[in-house]
Tab-separated table of C-alpha atoms in Angstrom:
chain	number	residue	atom	x	y	z
A	44	MET	CA	-105.776	111.709	-51.956
A	45	THR	CA	-102.658	109.543	-49.829
A	46	LYS	CA	-103.072	106.542	-48.669
A	47	THR	CA	-101.470	108.877	-45.436
A	48	GLU	CA	-104.369	111.016	-46.201
A	49	ILE	CA	-106.886	108.465	-45.732
A	50	ARG	CA	-105.404	106.463	-42.347
A	51	GLN	CA	-105.334	109.610	-41.175
A	52	TYR	CA	-109.149	110.498	-41.933
A	53	TYR	CA	-110.210	107.287	-40.142
A	54	LYS	CA	-106.742	108.058	-37.087
A	55	ASN	CA	-109.552	111.158	-36.484
A	56	LEU	CA	-112.744	109.136	-36.347
A	57	LYS	CA	-111.550	107.059	-33.776
A	58	GLU	CA	-110.683	110.171	-31.905
A	59	ILE	CA	-113.823	112.310	-32.446
A	60	GLU	CA	-115.833	108.790	-30.669
A	61	ARG	CA	-113.239	109.353	-28.054
A	62	LYS	CA	-113.489	113.191	-27.394
A	63	LYS	CA	-117.644	112.177	-27.471
A	64	ASN	CA	-117.371	110.047	-25.287
A	65	GLN	CA	-115.431	111.985	-22.703
A	66	ILE	CA	-117.857	114.769	-23.535
A	67	GLU	CA	-120.822	112.274	-21.592
A	68	LYS	CA	-118.199	111.206	-18.662
A	69	LEU	CA	-118.057	114.893	-17.512
A	70	GLN	CA	-121.809	115.313	-19.185
A	71	ARG	CA	-122.996	112.339	-15.926
A	72	LYS	CA	-120.656	114.423	-13.381
A	73	LEU	CA	-122.453	117.370	-14.312
A	74	ASP	CA	-125.649	115.837	-13.555
A	75	LYS	CA	-124.176	113.885	-10.442
A	76	LEU	CA	-123.530	117.633	-9.244
A	77	ALA	CA	-126.551	119.001	-10.036
A	78	ASN	CA	-128.864	115.991	-8.101
A	79	ASP	CA	-126.541	116.301	-5.174
A	80	ASP	CA	-126.773	118.996	-2.877
A	81	ASP	CA	-125.869	117.389	0.143
A	82	ILE	CA	-124.852	119.625	2.449
A	83	THR	CA	-122.609	118.502	5.656
A	84	LEU	CA	-123.384	121.838	8.336
A	85	VAL	CA	-120.808	122.382	10.942
A	86	ASP	CA	-123.187	120.948	14.005
A	87	ASP	CA	-121.627	122.018	16.452
A	88	LEU	CA	-122.710	125.461	17.070
A	89	GLN	CA	-121.550	127.996	19.605
A	90	GLY	CA	-123.770	130.121	21.821
A	91	VAL	CA	-124.910	133.581	21.331
A	92	HIS	CA	-122.722	136.010	22.875
A	93	TYR	CA	-124.559	139.598	21.833
A	94	THR	CA	-120.962	140.395	20.587
A	95	ASP	CA	-121.171	138.755	18.123
A	96	VAL	CA	-124.163	140.379	16.593
A	97	PRO	CA	-124.298	141.696	13.596
A	98	THR	CA	-124.097	145.192	13.967
A	99	ALA	CA	-126.184	147.877	10.494
A	100	GLY	CA	-123.810	148.144	7.340
A	101	SER	CA	-121.487	144.653	9.451
A	102	SER	CA	-121.850	141.173	7.283
A	103	LYS	CA	-121.372	138.559	9.515
A	104	LEU	CA	-121.979	135.230	9.295
A	105	SER	CA	-122.373	131.869	10.900
A	106	PRO	CA	-121.057	128.994	10.227
A	107	GLN	CA	-123.741	127.549	8.794
A	108	ASP	CA	-124.522	130.427	6.768
A	109	ARG	CA	-119.997	130.366	5.809
A	110	ALA	CA	-120.654	126.395	5.545
A	111	ILE	CA	-123.235	126.830	2.654
A	112	ASN	CA	-121.432	130.161	0.608
A	113	LYS	CA	-118.447	127.314	1.043
A	114	PHE	CA	-120.327	124.717	-0.486
A	115	TYR	CA	-121.963	126.486	-3.786
A	116	HIS	CA	-118.742	128.022	-4.062
A	117	GLN	CA	-117.063	124.853	-4.792
A	118	ARG	CA	-119.805	123.632	-6.511
A	119	LYS	CA	-119.948	126.476	-9.197
A	120	ARG	CA	-115.949	126.132	-10.073
A	121	GLN	CA	-116.528	122.609	-10.623
A	122	ARG	CA	-120.109	123.267	-12.861
A	123	ASP	CA	-117.582	126.059	-14.716
A	124	PHE	CA	-114.364	123.358	-14.855
A	125	LEU	CA	-116.364	120.665	-16.267
A	126	ASN	CA	-118.300	123.033	-18.351
A	127	ALA	CA	-115.098	124.313	-19.973
A	128	GLN	CA	-113.305	120.666	-21.162
A	129	ILE	CA	-116.799	120.182	-22.578
A	130	LEU	CA	-116.697	123.365	-24.884
A	131	GLU	CA	-112.996	122.328	-25.331
A	132	LEU	CA	-113.822	119.193	-26.189
A	133	GLU	CA	-116.826	120.446	-28.747
A	134	SER	CA	-114.182	122.834	-30.592
A	135	ASP	CA	-112.034	119.853	-30.951
A	136	ILE	CA	-114.177	118.020	-32.207
A	137	ILE	CA	-115.776	120.495	-34.804
A	138	ILE	CA	-111.626	121.028	-36.133
A	139	ILE	CA	-111.636	117.968	-36.669
A	140	GLU	CA	-115.050	117.504	-38.508
A	141	CYS	CA	-113.618	120.440	-40.660
A	142	LYS	CA	-110.081	118.218	-41.070
A	143	CYS	CA	-112.423	115.426	-42.465
A	144	ILE	CA	-115.562	116.886	-45.278
A	145	GLU	CA	-112.759	116.683	-48.171
A	146	VAL	CA	-112.022	112.459	-47.607
A	147	GLU	CA	-115.493	112.260	-46.339
A	148	SER	CA	-117.054	113.868	-50.126
A	149	VAL	CA	-114.537	111.267	-51.575
A	150	LEU	CA	-115.221	108.247	-50.336
A	151	ASN	CA	-119.067	109.072	-50.536
A	152	CYS	CA	-118.549	108.861	-54.065
A	153	LEU	CA	-117.217	105.626	-53.935
A	154	ASP	CA	-119.515	102.347	-54.330
A	155	LYS	CA	-119.573	99.660	-51.670
A	156	GLU	CA	-117.365	97.656	-52.237
A	157	ASP	CA	-114.741	99.762	-52.859
A	158	LEU	CA	-115.450	101.641	-49.906
A	159	ARG	CA	-115.714	98.347	-48.079
A	160	LEU	CA	-111.987	97.638	-49.157
A	161	ILE	CA	-110.977	100.982	-48.360
A	162	GLU	CA	-112.236	100.527	-44.877
A	163	LEU	CA	-110.559	97.096	-44.018
A	164	TYR	CA	-107.067	98.173	-45.646
A	165	PHE	CA	-107.602	101.765	-44.286
A	166	ARG	CA	-109.126	101.607	-41.443
A	167	ASP	CA	-108.415	98.350	-39.950
A	168	ASN	CA	-105.413	97.878	-40.969
A	169	LYS	CA	-105.619	94.680	-42.373
A	170	THR	CA	-102.773	93.113	-45.325
A	171	ALA	CA	-103.616	93.317	-48.580
A	172	LEU	CA	-103.517	88.979	-48.129
A	173	GLN	CA	-106.038	89.213	-45.431
A	174	VAL	CA	-108.746	92.158	-47.298
A	175	SER	CA	-108.724	89.629	-49.674
A	176	PHE	CA	-109.591	86.674	-47.568
A	177	ASP	CA	-112.041	88.237	-46.407
A	178	LEU	CA	-113.347	90.195	-49.914
A	179	CYS	CA	-113.280	86.640	-51.332
A	180	MET	CA	-110.393	87.895	-54.690
A	181	SER	CA	-107.421	87.504	-54.587
A	182	SER	CA	-103.934	89.991	-53.169
A	183	SER	CA	-102.731	91.261	-56.388
A	184	THR	CA	-106.814	92.411	-57.297
A	185	VAL	CA	-106.981	93.637	-53.709
A	186	CYS	CA	-104.199	95.898	-54.862
A	187	ARG	CA	-104.937	97.111	-58.015
A	188	LYS	CA	-108.691	97.989	-56.773
A	189	ILE	CA	-106.293	100.566	-53.924
A	190	ASN	CA	-104.153	101.754	-56.318
A	191	LYS	CA	-106.677	102.365	-58.923
A	192	ILE	CA	-109.281	103.986	-55.735
A	193	LEU	CA	-106.244	106.321	-54.934
A	194	LYS	CA	-106.015	107.412	-58.598
A	195	ILE	CA	-109.378	108.603	-58.622
A	196	MET	CA	-109.495	109.639	-55.384
A	197	GLY	CA	-106.161	111.479	-56.556
């Protein structure tokens, strides 16, 4: 396992979190659509003329009926669009998670100290000197441990 693979793993984890946040926002929009069914209807109704009365087999709609149908069709298109976006994001997450499985299985075999070292160095992009301060060890020890861990993982 290389340094770039480990860095990519942590980038993938951030990308998964970003996509999950997007899904939550889209889900809130869907919930809002479901709860917000206020229809603004046309108020300027015309008088009824017998010429406008539908005959057998015809389907003339009143302005109110057309407004209601338009409203529900727009809502359906919005819900379908949001659901499609959510499905796309969920499939992206699954693909990214599959890429992470190999690295994750190797990282789970490390002890807590080595895992913390890897997280600080690769996930948080800290230098060996910064990691050495955080873990109270010399920077040369940090470099040796990272190289040792990479050999074990490789």
